Amino acid sequence: MDIPALQKKLDEAKYICSGDVAATLLVALQLGRPLLIEGPAGVGKTEIAKVMASALDRELVRLQCYEGLDESKALYEWNYQKQLLNIQIQMDRRDADELTKSLFGDEYLLERPLLRAIRSEEPVVLLIDEIDKADEEFEAFLLELLSEMQVTIPETGVVRANSIPFVVLTSNRTRPLGEALRRRCAYLYLQYPDIDREAAIIRAKRPHVNDHLALQVAQAIHALRESEAILKKPSIAETLDWVSALEALGISDLNREAARQTMGFVLKSSEDLEAAGDVLCGQDCGHPHEHEHCGACSHGQA
């Protein structure tokens, strides 16, 4: 596979990205390197793993990180109830040492996402989502997997990957990640798309929307993100939600009233909703005033 071929597959999956992003994905895939993707919330980091699974025709295995996550939730756990039941049944029939060893076979092992990914006979896409939300101890725990594509289970030993997964880690940069983890990964930083790319994303994901409305929404979203008054910047998903809300109301032109009626699909706090009024232009227009010319505005100059 080369860059144009991968770009075509991403386009077919309706993921609009630059050639540089496609090149990074391809090289990381070919080298078998984990890929760390950082950027603001809502720029499409998680979506990359999803579309790569689709483009490569692989299963997506996802581990959602959170504070307090440990190996029992991420790697494996023993089926204690089944072990106890077997002890009760076999304790008078088998030698104690033999019985103990038998309790740590595959039939008692509960796979979690990390173990499932490396034991899979077919390569998968492993998404370790929002690694910055996990503790530093868990980050350190991942190093063996990221560098050797293996994990260690104390009761049974080292488990090496049956196939090499394409590993994608995402981070919103809520805390600094360790250098040891960064060294083991290729790196990609995603930013919010510019107006033209956002409009292209809208047209790809919402093919029934007219080009005029797609551009209007893209310009409005861009202005909201650029405004320092908006605390929670709208994500790409919220852009698409806004378009869907406008379509549901049969709106084909984004004016001030249409924006007011649907702004709750874009901004999710009362403070941001109040501030949005200052981002929009005058009483007769619902389009942002940060640009010299608002192509979405029927009055020409904003």
PDB file of C-alpha atoms in Angstrom:
ATOM      1  CA  MET A   1       0.000   0.000   0.000  1.00  0.00           C
ATOM      2  CA  ASP A   2       1.226   3.512  -0.822  1.00  0.00           C
ATOM      3  CA  ILE A   3       0.060   6.952   0.313  1.00  0.00           C
ATOM      4  CA  PRO A   4      -2.481   7.511  -2.512  1.00  0.00           C
ATOM      5  CA  ALA A   5      -3.982   4.068  -1.878  1.00  0.00           C
ATOM      6  CA  LEU A   6      -4.340   4.760   1.828  1.00  0.00           C
ATOM      7  CA  GLN A   7      -5.684   8.245   1.133  1.00  0.00           C
ATOM      8  CA  LYS A   8      -8.302   6.677  -1.128  1.00  0.00           C
ATOM      9  CA  LYS A   9      -9.327   4.221   1.595  1.00  0.00           C
ATOM     10  CA  LEU A  10      -9.600   7.065   4.103  1.00  0.00           C
ATOM     11  CA  ASP A  11     -11.708   9.050   1.648  1.00  0.00           C
ATOM     12  CA  GLU A  12     -13.976   6.031   1.183  1.00  0.00           C
ATOM     13  CA  ALA A  13     -14.349   5.905   4.969  1.00  0.00           C
ATOM     14  CA  LYS A  14     -15.242   9.632   4.789  1.00  0.00           C
ATOM     15  CA  TYR A  15     -12.228  10.724   6.796  1.00  0.00           C
ATOM     16  CA  ILE A  16     -10.869  13.924   5.272  1.00  0.00           C
ATOM     17  CA  CYS A  17      -7.195  14.500   6.106  1.00  0.00           C
ATOM     18  CA  SER A  18      -4.016  15.910   4.605  1.00  0.00           C
ATOM     19  CA  GLY A  19      -1.382  13.918   2.768  1.00  0.00           C
ATOM     20  CA  ASP A  20       0.993  14.413   5.702  1.00  0.00           C
ATOM     21  CA  VAL A  21      -1.426  12.664   8.057  1.00  0.00           C
ATOM     22  CA  ALA A  22      -1.865   9.797   5.588  1.00  0.00           C
ATOM     23  CA  ALA A  23       1.926   9.484   5.242  1.00  0.00           C
ATOM     24  CA  THR A  24       2.410   9.258   9.017  1.00  0.00           C
ATOM     25  CA  LEU A  25      -0.306   6.616   9.294  1.00  0.00           C
ATOM     26  CA  LEU A  26       1.200   4.558   6.474  1.00  0.00           C
ATOM     27  CA  VAL A  27       4.763   4.629   7.799  1.00  0.00           C
ATOM     28  CA  ALA A  28       3.676   3.789  11.354  1.00  0.00           C
ATOM     29  CA  LEU A  29       1.645   0.888   9.971  1.00  0.00           C
ATOM     30  CA  GLN A  30       4.480  -0.439   7.817  1.00  0.00           C
ATOM     31  CA  LEU A  31       7.053  -0.163  10.609  1.00  0.00           C
ATOM     32  CA  GLY A  32       4.727  -1.667  13.205  1.00  0.00           C
ATOM     33  CA  ARG A  33       5.210   1.381  15.439  1.00  0.00           C
ATOM     34  CA  PRO A  34       2.572   2.559  17.904  1.00  0.00           C
ATOM     35  CA  LEU A  35       1.219   5.980  16.977  1.00  0.00           C
ATOM     36  CA  LEU A  36       0.622   8.678  19.599  1.00  0.00           C
ATOM     37  CA  ILE A  37      -1.900  11.290  18.443  1.00  0.00           C
ATOM     38  CA  GLU A  38      -2.264  14.497  20.419  1.00  0.00           C
ATOM     39  CA  GLY A  39      -4.453  17.539  19.925  1.00  0.00           C
ATOM     40  CA  PRO A  40      -7.467  19.381  21.317  1.00  0.00           C
ATOM     41  CA  ALA A  41     -10.589  17.433  22.171  1.00  0.00           C
ATOM     42  CA  GLY A  42     -12.812  16.866  19.177  1.00  0.00           C
ATOM     43  CA  VAL A  43     -10.314  17.100  16.307  1.00  0.00           C
ATOM     44  CA  GLY A  44     -10.759  13.474  15.182  1.00  0.00           C
ATOM     45  CA  LYS A  45      -8.029  11.580  17.058  1.00  0.00           C
ATOM     46  CA  THR A  46     -10.242   8.656  18.038  1.00  0.00           C
ATOM     47  CA  GLU A  47     -11.836   8.667  14.598  1.00  0.00           C
ATOM     48  CA  ILE A  48      -8.457   7.883  13.021  1.00  0.00           C
ATOM     49  CA  ALA A  49      -8.359   4.511  14.773  1.00  0.00           C
ATOM     50  CA  LYS A  50     -11.912   3.776  13.674  1.00  0.00           C
ATOM     51  CA  VAL A  51     -11.328   4.626  10.019  1.00  0.00           C
ATOM     52  CA  MET A  52      -8.006   2.762   9.960  1.00  0.00           C
ATOM     53  CA  ALA A  53      -9.812  -0.339  11.210  1.00  0.00           C
ATOM     54  CA  SER A  54     -12.332   0.131   8.415  1.00  0.00           C
ATOM     55  CA  ALA A  55      -9.674   0.888   5.780  1.00  0.00           C
ATOM     56  CA  LEU A  56      -7.572  -2.144   6.754  1.00  0.00           C
ATOM     57  CA  ASP A  57     -10.602  -4.399   7.293  1.00  0.00           C
ATOM     58  CA  ARG A  58      -9.488  -5.115  10.864  1.00  0.00           C
ATOM     59  CA  GLU A  59     -11.320  -5.434  14.149  1.00  0.00           C
ATOM     60  CA  LEU A  60     -11.129  -2.369  16.386  1.00  0.00           C
ATOM     61  CA  VAL A  61     -10.207  -3.183  19.992  1.00  0.00           C
ATOM     62  CA  ARG A  62     -10.677  -0.161  22.245  1.00  0.00           C
ATOM     63  CA  LEU A  63      -9.370   0.571  25.726  1.00  0.00           C
ATOM     64  CA  GLN A  64     -10.894   3.712  27.239  1.00  0.00           C
ATOM     65  CA  CYS A  65      -8.522   5.136  29.828  1.00  0.00           C
ATOM     66  CA  TYR A  66      -9.549   6.738  33.104  1.00  0.00           C
ATOM     67  CA  GLU A  67      -8.041   7.546  36.481  1.00  0.00           C
ATOM     68  CA  GLY A  68      -7.440   4.368  38.469  1.00  0.00           C
ATOM     69  CA  LEU A  69      -7.310   2.062  35.432  1.00  0.00           C
ATOM     70  CA  ASP A  70      -5.187  -0.999  36.199  1.00  0.00           C
ATOM     71  CA  GLU A  71      -4.100  -4.211  34.505  1.00  0.00           C
ATOM     72  CA  SER A  72      -7.133  -6.160  35.754  1.00  0.00           C
ATOM     73  CA  LYS A  73      -9.324  -3.933  33.589  1.00  0.00           C
ATOM     74  CA  ALA A  74      -6.852  -3.397  30.742  1.00  0.00           C
ATOM     75  CA  LEU A  75      -4.958  -6.683  30.384  1.00  0.00           C
ATOM     76  CA  TYR A  76      -6.526  -9.698  32.103  1.00  0.00           C
ATOM     77  CA  GLU A  77      -8.373 -10.993  35.105  1.00  0.00           C
ATOM     78  CA  TRP A  78      -8.871 -14.477  36.502  1.00  0.00           C
ATOM     79  CA  ASN A  79     -12.363 -15.916  36.734  1.00  0.00           C
ATOM     80  CA  TYR A  80     -12.314 -16.304  40.491  1.00  0.00           C
ATOM     81  CA  GLN A  81     -15.803 -17.765  40.785  1.00  0.00           C
ATOM     82  CA  LYS A  82     -14.988 -20.488  38.299  1.00  0.00           C
ATOM     83  CA  GLN A  83     -11.682 -21.188  40.053  1.00  0.00           C
ATOM     84  CA  LEU A  84     -13.403 -21.527  43.441  1.00  0.00           C
ATOM     85  CA  LEU A  85     -16.014 -23.827  41.991  1.00  0.00           C
ATOM     86  CA  ASN A  86     -13.327 -26.054  40.510  1.00  0.00           C
ATOM     87  CA  ILE A  87     -11.464 -26.129  43.822  1.00  0.00           C
ATOM     88  CA  GLN A  88     -14.611 -27.312  45.585  1.00  0.00           C
ATOM     89  CA  ILE A  89     -15.160 -30.042  43.020  1.00  0.00           C
ATOM     90  CA  GLN A  90     -11.552 -31.222  42.657  1.00  0.00           C
ATOM     91  CA  MET A  91     -10.012 -30.695  46.095  1.00  0.00           C
ATOM     92  CA  ASP A  92     -10.557 -34.295  47.184  1.00  0.00           C
ATOM     93  CA  ARG A  93      -9.634 -35.783  43.829  1.00  0.00           C
ATOM     94  CA  ARG A  94      -6.341 -34.091  42.864  1.00  0.00           C
ATOM     95  CA  ASP A  95      -2.987 -33.263  44.399  1.00  0.00           C
ATOM     96  CA  ALA A  96      -2.905 -29.734  45.817  1.00  0.00           C
ATOM     97  CA  ASP A  97       0.000 -28.538  43.631  1.00  0.00           C
ATOM     98  CA  GLU A  98      -1.519 -30.029  40.515  1.00  0.00           C
ATOM     99  CA  LEU A  99      -4.864 -28.464  41.329  1.00  0.00           C
ATOM    100  CA  THR A 100      -3.255 -25.050  41.886  1.00  0.00           C
ATOM    101  CA  LYS A 101      -1.468 -25.157  38.527  1.00  0.00           C
ATOM    102  CA  SER A 102      -4.661 -26.153  36.745  1.00  0.00           C
ATOM    103  CA  LEU A 103      -6.422 -23.032  37.989  1.00  0.00           C
ATOM    104  CA  PHE A 104      -4.346 -20.745  35.770  1.00  0.00           C
ATOM    105  CA  GLY A 105      -5.180 -22.078  32.342  1.00  0.00           C
ATOM    106  CA  ASP A 106      -6.903 -20.333  29.456  1.00  0.00           C
ATOM    107  CA  GLU A 107     -10.311 -21.536  30.556  1.00  0.00           C
ATOM    108  CA  TYR A 108     -10.066 -19.318  33.657  1.00  0.00           C
ATOM    109  CA  LEU A 109      -8.474 -16.316  31.937  1.00  0.00           C
ATOM    110  CA  LEU A 110     -10.691 -13.334  31.176  1.00  0.00           C
ATOM    111  CA  GLU A 111      -9.176 -11.300  28.344  1.00  0.00           C
ATOM    112  CA  ARG A 112      -9.249  -7.537  28.545  1.00  0.00           C
ATOM    113  CA  PRO A 113      -8.516  -5.284  25.527  1.00  0.00           C
ATOM    114  CA  LEU A 114      -4.703  -5.358  25.630  1.00  0.00           C
ATOM    115  CA  LEU A 115      -4.436  -9.136  25.928  1.00  0.00           C
ATOM    116  CA  ARG A 116      -7.179  -9.644  23.388  1.00  0.00           C
ATOM    117  CA  ALA A 117      -5.319  -7.470  20.873  1.00  0.00           C
ATOM    118  CA  ILE A 118      -1.994  -9.316  21.076  1.00  0.00           C
ATOM    119  CA  ARG A 119      -3.507 -12.804  21.265  1.00  0.00           C
ATOM    120  CA  SER A 120      -5.635 -12.251  18.179  1.00  0.00           C
ATOM    121  CA  GLU A 121      -4.634 -14.486  15.287  1.00  0.00           C
ATOM    122  CA  GLU A 122      -5.592 -11.716  12.858  1.00  0.00           C
ATOM    123  CA  PRO A 123      -4.049  -8.230  13.195  1.00  0.00           C
ATOM    124  CA  VAL A 124      -6.334  -5.705  14.870  1.00  0.00           C
ATOM    125  CA  VAL A 125      -6.322  -1.961  15.441  1.00  0.00           C
ATOM    126  CA  LEU A 126      -5.773  -1.339  19.159  1.00  0.00           C
ATOM    127  CA  LEU A 127      -7.052   2.038  20.349  1.00  0.00           C
ATOM    128  CA  ILE A 128      -5.766   3.214  23.742  1.00  0.00           C
ATOM    129  CA  ASP A 129      -7.989   6.239  24.074  1.00  0.00           C
ATOM    130  CA  GLU A 130      -7.151   9.266  26.229  1.00  0.00           C
ATOM    131  CA  ILE A 131      -3.997   7.814  27.770  1.00  0.00           C
ATOM    132  CA  ASP A 132      -3.468  11.148  29.556  1.00  0.00           C
ATOM    133  CA  LYS A 133      -6.442  10.330  31.815  1.00  0.00           C
ATOM    134  CA  ALA A 134      -4.733   7.218  33.174  1.00  0.00           C
ATOM    135  CA  ASP A 135      -2.203   7.301  36.004  1.00  0.00           C
ATOM    136  CA  GLU A 136       1.548   7.428  35.404  1.00  0.00           C
ATOM    137  CA  GLU A 137       1.798   3.900  36.825  1.00  0.00           C
ATOM    138  CA  PHE A 138      -0.448   2.584  34.080  1.00  0.00           C
ATOM    139  CA  GLU A 139       1.533   4.501  31.484  1.00  0.00           C
ATOM    140  CA  ALA A 140       4.676   2.733  32.724  1.00  0.00           C
ATOM    141  CA  PHE A 141       2.843  -0.597  32.595  1.00  0.00           C
ATOM    142  CA  LEU A 142       2.244  -0.070  28.863  1.00  0.00           C
ATOM    143  CA  LEU A 143       5.923   0.243  27.985  1.00  0.00           C
ATOM    144  CA  GLU A 144       6.508  -3.519  27.603  1.00  0.00           C
ATOM    145  CA  LEU A 145       3.601  -3.798  25.187  1.00  0.00           C
ATOM    146  CA  LEU A 146       4.611  -0.756  23.160  1.00  0.00           C
ATOM    147  CA  SER A 147       8.275  -1.732  22.805  1.00  0.00           C
ATOM    148  CA  GLU A 148       8.193  -5.534  22.637  1.00  0.00           C
ATOM    149  CA  MET A 149       4.613  -6.292  21.587  1.00  0.00           C
ATOM    150  CA  GLN A 150       4.335  -8.629  24.538  1.00  0.00           C
ATOM    151  CA  VAL A 151       2.905  -8.624  28.049  1.00  0.00           C
ATOM    152  CA  THR A 152       3.775 -10.527  31.202  1.00  0.00           C
ATOM    153  CA  ILE A 153       1.213 -12.420  33.255  1.00  0.00           C
ATOM    154  CA  PRO A 154       2.841 -13.356  36.585  1.00  0.00           C
ATOM    155  CA  GLU A 155       1.050 -16.712  36.895  1.00  0.00           C
ATOM    156  CA  THR A 156       1.835 -17.912  33.361  1.00  0.00           C
ATOM    157  CA  GLY A 157       4.741 -15.851  32.016  1.00  0.00           C
ATOM    158  CA  VAL A 158       5.308 -13.786  28.861  1.00  0.00           C
ATOM    159  CA  VAL A 159       2.615 -13.632  26.201  1.00  0.00           C
ATOM    160  CA  ARG A 160       3.999 -12.550  22.827  1.00  0.00           C
ATOM    161  CA  ALA A 161       1.813 -11.123  20.111  1.00  0.00           C
ATOM    162  CA  ASN A 162       0.397 -13.631  17.654  1.00  0.00           C
ATOM    163  CA  SER A 163       0.046 -10.743  15.211  1.00  0.00           C
ATOM    164  CA  ILE A 164       1.240  -7.138  15.365  1.00  0.00           C
ATOM    165  CA  PRO A 165      -1.644  -4.777  16.101  1.00  0.00           C
ATOM    166  CA  PHE A 166      -1.707  -1.231  14.768  1.00  0.00           C
ATOM    167  CA  VAL A 167      -1.647   0.645  18.075  1.00  0.00           C
ATOM    168  CA  VAL A 168      -3.111   4.141  18.306  1.00  0.00           C
ATOM    169  CA  LEU A 169      -2.824   6.129  21.529  1.00  0.00           C
ATOM    170  CA  THR A 170      -4.698   9.412  21.872  1.00  0.00           C
ATOM    171  CA  SER A 171      -4.120  12.261  24.304  1.00  0.00           C
ATOM    172  CA  ASN A 172      -5.860  15.576  24.957  1.00  0.00           C
ATOM    173  CA  ARG A 173      -2.741  16.728  26.841  1.00  0.00           C
ATOM    174  CA  THR A 174      -4.492  17.056  30.195  1.00  0.00           C
ATOM    175  CA  ARG A 175      -1.189  15.970  31.732  1.00  0.00           C
ATOM    176  CA  PRO A 176       2.342  15.534  30.336  1.00  0.00           C
ATOM    177  CA  LEU A 177       3.180  12.061  29.092  1.00  0.00           C
ATOM    178  CA  GLY A 178       6.481  10.425  29.974  1.00  0.00           C
ATOM    179  CA  GLU A 179       9.427  10.494  27.602  1.00  0.00           C
ATOM    180  CA  ALA A 180       9.714   6.701  27.753  1.00  0.00           C
ATOM    181  CA  LEU A 181       6.252   6.333  26.223  1.00  0.00           C
ATOM    182  CA  ARG A 182       6.905   9.033  23.621  1.00  0.00           C
ATOM    183  CA  ARG A 183      10.150   7.371  22.482  1.00  0.00           C
ATOM    184  CA  ARG A 184       8.296   4.171  21.699  1.00  0.00           C
ATOM    185  CA  CYS A 185       5.745   5.877  19.451  1.00  0.00           C
ATOM    186  CA  ALA A 186       5.511   7.708  16.186  1.00  0.00           C
ATOM    187  CA  TYR A 187       3.880  11.086  16.752  1.00  0.00           C
ATOM    188  CA  LEU A 188       1.062  13.018  15.138  1.00  0.00           C
ATOM    189  CA  TYR A 189      -0.438  16.308  16.256  1.00  0.00           C
ATOM    190  CA  LEU A 190      -3.894  17.171  14.968  1.00  0.00           C
ATOM    191  CA  GLN A 191      -5.413  20.636  14.943  1.00  0.00           C
ATOM    192  CA  TYR A 192      -8.917  21.757  14.134  1.00  0.00           C
ATOM    193  CA  PRO A 193      -9.474  21.811  10.366  1.00  0.00           C
ATOM    194  CA  ASP A 194      -9.504  25.062   8.457  1.00  0.00           C
ATOM    195  CA  ILE A 195     -12.744  26.337   6.921  1.00  0.00           C
ATOM    196  CA  ASP A 196     -12.337  24.558   3.575  1.00  0.00           C
ATOM    197  CA  ARG A 197     -11.511  21.199   5.158  1.00  0.00           C
ATOM    198  CA  GLU A 198     -14.345  21.516   7.679  1.00  0.00           C
ATOM    199  CA  ALA A 199     -16.742  22.214   4.808  1.00  0.00           C
ATOM    200  CA  ALA A 200     -15.360  19.150   3.009  1.00  0.00           C
ATOM    201  CA  ILE A 201     -15.916  17.049   6.142  1.00  0.00           C
ATOM    202  CA  ILE A 202     -19.504  18.282   6.336  1.00  0.00           C
ATOM    203  CA  ARG A 203     -20.134  17.391   2.689  1.00  0.00           C
ATOM    204  CA  ALA A 204     -18.571  13.939   3.170  1.00  0.00           C
ATOM    205  CA  LYS A 205     -20.457  13.110   6.383  1.00  0.00           C
ATOM    206  CA  ARG A 206     -23.722  14.877   5.516  1.00  0.00           C
ATOM    207  CA  PRO A 207     -23.978  14.418   1.731  1.00  0.00           C
ATOM    208  CA  HIS A 208     -27.503  15.870   1.506  1.00  0.00           C
ATOM    209  CA  VAL A 209     -26.517  19.303   2.801  1.00  0.00           C
ATOM    210  CA  ASN A 210     -26.090  22.016   0.187  1.00  0.00           C
ATOM    211  CA  ASP A 211     -22.647  23.531  -0.363  1.00  0.00           C
ATOM    212  CA  HIS A 212     -23.857  26.980   0.701  1.00  0.00           C
ATOM    213  CA  LEU A 213     -24.946  25.795   4.150  1.00  0.00           C
ATOM    214  CA  ALA A 214     -21.831  23.632   4.571  1.00  0.00           C
ATOM    215  CA  LEU A 215     -19.629  26.681   4.034  1.00  0.00           C
ATOM    216  CA  GLN A 216     -21.744  28.860   6.308  1.00  0.00           C
ATOM    217  CA  VAL A 217     -21.528  26.353   9.151  1.00  0.00           C
ATOM    218  CA  ALA A 218     -17.787  25.865   8.643  1.00  0.00           C
ATOM    219  CA  GLN A 219     -17.224  29.636   8.829  1.00  0.00           C
ATOM    220  CA  ALA A 220     -19.391  29.973  11.934  1.00  0.00           C
ATOM    221  CA  ILE A 221     -17.637  27.088  13.686  1.00  0.00           C
ATOM    222  CA  HIS A 222     -14.251  28.558  12.812  1.00  0.00           C
ATOM    223  CA  ALA A 223     -15.233  31.901  14.357  1.00  0.00           C
ATOM    224  CA  LEU A 224     -16.529  30.226  17.524  1.00  0.00           C
ATOM    225  CA  ARG A 225     -13.260  28.339  17.939  1.00  0.00           C
ATOM    226  CA  GLU A 226     -11.207  31.478  17.325  1.00  0.00           C
ATOM    227  CA  SER A 227     -13.111  33.457  19.918  1.00  0.00           C
ATOM    228  CA  GLU A 228     -11.448  33.664  23.332  1.00  0.00           C
ATOM    229  CA  ALA A 229     -14.910  34.102  24.870  1.00  0.00           C
ATOM    230  CA  ILE A 230     -15.855  30.498  23.994  1.00  0.00           C
ATOM    231  CA  LEU A 231     -14.383  28.238  26.668  1.00  0.00           C
ATOM    232  CA  LYS A 232     -15.285  24.810  25.222  1.00  0.00           C
ATOM    233  CA  LYS A 233     -14.384  24.856  21.553  1.00  0.00           C
ATOM    234  CA  PRO A 234     -16.844  23.010  19.293  1.00  0.00           C
ATOM    235  CA  SER A 235     -15.636  19.615  18.103  1.00  0.00           C
ATOM    236  CA  ILE A 236     -15.997  18.257  14.586  1.00  0.00           C
ATOM    237  CA  ALA A 237     -18.740  15.961  15.909  1.00  0.00           C
ATOM    238  CA  GLU A 238     -20.620  19.021  17.160  1.00  0.00           C
ATOM    239  CA  THR A 239     -20.215  20.642  13.756  1.00  0.00           C
ATOM    240  CA  LEU A 240     -21.959  17.637  12.239  1.00  0.00           C
ATOM    241  CA  ASP A 241     -24.617  17.691  14.966  1.00  0.00           C
ATOM    242  CA  TRP A 242     -25.314  21.333  14.106  1.00  0.00           C
ATOM    243  CA  VAL A 243     -25.726  20.533  10.429  1.00  0.00           C
ATOM    244  CA  SER A 244     -28.086  17.672  11.299  1.00  0.00           C
ATOM    245  CA  ALA A 245     -30.145  19.978  13.526  1.00  0.00           C
ATOM    246  CA  LEU A 246     -30.406  22.576  10.767  1.00  0.00           C
ATOM    247  CA  GLU A 247     -31.408  19.895   8.271  1.00  0.00           C
ATOM    248  CA  ALA A 248     -34.031  18.554  10.683  1.00  0.00           C
ATOM    249  CA  LEU A 249     -35.639  22.014  10.720  1.00  0.00           C
ATOM    250  CA  GLY A 250     -35.464  22.291   6.942  1.00  0.00           C
ATOM    251  CA  ILE A 251     -33.007  25.205   7.149  1.00  0.00           C
ATOM    252  CA  SER A 252     -30.819  25.728   4.088  1.00  0.00           C
ATOM    253  CA  ASP A 253     -29.431  29.148   4.988  1.00  0.00           C
ATOM    254  CA  LEU A 254     -27.745  29.933   8.304  1.00  0.00           C
ATOM    255  CA  ASN A 255     -29.214  33.203   9.560  1.00  0.00           C
ATOM    256  CA  ARG A 256     -29.270  34.634  13.062  1.00  0.00           C
ATOM    257  CA  GLU A 257     -32.588  33.031  14.007  1.00  0.00           C
ATOM    258  CA  ALA A 258     -31.522  29.611  12.713  1.00  0.00           C
ATOM    259  CA  ALA A 259     -28.298  29.861  14.704  1.00  0.00           C
ATOM    260  CA  ARG A 260     -30.181  30.873  17.863  1.00  0.00           C
ATOM    261  CA  GLN A 261     -32.588  27.939  17.558  1.00  0.00           C
ATOM    262  CA  THR A 262     -29.868  25.330  17.105  1.00  0.00           C
ATOM    263  CA  MET A 263     -26.874  26.660  19.045  1.00  0.00           C
ATOM    264  CA  GLY A 264     -27.480  24.090  21.804  1.00  0.00           C
ATOM    265  CA  PHE A 265     -26.178  21.426  19.419  1.00  0.00           C
ATOM    266  CA  VAL A 266     -22.841  23.273  19.181  1.00  0.00           C
ATOM    267  CA  LEU A 267     -22.172  24.846  22.567  1.00  0.00           C
ATOM    268  CA  LYS A 268     -22.890  22.959  25.774  1.00  0.00           C
ATOM    269  CA  SER A 269     -22.714  25.521  28.577  1.00  0.00           C
ATOM    270  CA  SER A 270     -24.764  28.586  29.447  1.00  0.00           C
ATOM    271  CA  GLU A 271     -21.616  30.727  29.519  1.00  0.00           C
ATOM    272  CA  ASP A 272     -20.646  29.754  25.984  1.00  0.00           C
ATOM    273  CA  LEU A 273     -24.203  30.178  24.713  1.00  0.00           C
ATOM    274  CA  GLU A 274     -24.277  33.691  26.123  1.00  0.00           C
ATOM    275  CA  ALA A 275     -20.862  34.530  24.673  1.00  0.00           C
ATOM    276  CA  ALA A 276     -21.856  33.225  21.258  1.00  0.00           C
ATOM    277  CA  GLY A 277     -24.122  36.220  20.776  1.00  0.00           C
ATOM    278  CA  ASP A 278     -21.083  38.493  20.706  1.00  0.00           C
ATOM    279  CA  VAL A 279     -19.345  36.280  18.142  1.00  0.00           C
ATOM    280  CA  LEU A 280     -22.235  36.554  15.724  1.00  0.00           C
ATOM    281  CA  CYS A 281     -22.674  39.667  13.641  1.00  0.00           C
ATOM    282  CA  GLY A 282     -25.517  42.220  13.796  1.00  0.00           C
ATOM    283  CA  GLN A 283     -29.211  41.804  14.278  1.00  0.00           C
ATOM    284  CA  ASP A 284     -29.877  40.799  10.670  1.00  0.00           C
ATOM    285  CA  CYS A 285     -27.181  38.162  10.325  1.00  0.00           C
ATOM    286  CA  GLY A 286     -26.362  34.966  12.154  1.00  0.00           C
ATOM    287  CA  HIS A 287     -22.872  34.699  10.733  1.00  0.00           C
ATOM    288  CA  PRO A 288     -19.596  35.295  12.537  1.00  0.00           C
ATOM    289  CA  HIS A 289     -18.009  38.718  12.281  1.00  0.00           C
ATOM    290  CA  GLU A 290     -14.345  37.770  12.624  1.00  0.00           C
ATOM    291  CA  HIS A 291     -13.790  37.530   8.852  1.00  0.00           C
ATOM    292  CA  GLU A 292     -13.530  40.432   6.431  1.00  0.00           C
ATOM    293  CA  HIS A 293     -15.978  38.660   4.173  1.00  0.00           C
ATOM    294  CA  CYS A 294     -18.492  36.084   5.267  1.00  0.00           C
ATOM    295  CA  GLY A 295     -19.312  33.964   2.245  1.00  0.00           C
ATOM    296  CA  ALA A 296     -22.247  32.488   4.136  1.00  0.00           C
ATOM    297  CA  CYS A 297     -23.821  35.919   4.675  1.00  0.00           C
ATOM    298  CA  SER A 298     -26.496  37.058   2.268  1.00  0.00           C
ATOM    299  CA  HIS A 299     -25.498  40.663   3.056  1.00  0.00           C
ATOM    300  CA  GLY A 300     -21.981  40.191   1.682  1.00  0.00           C
ATOM    301  CA  GLN A 301     -19.923  42.097   4.245  1.00  0.00           C
ATOM    302  CA  ALA A 302     -20.233  40.891   7.830  1.00  0.00           C
TER     303      ALA A 302
END
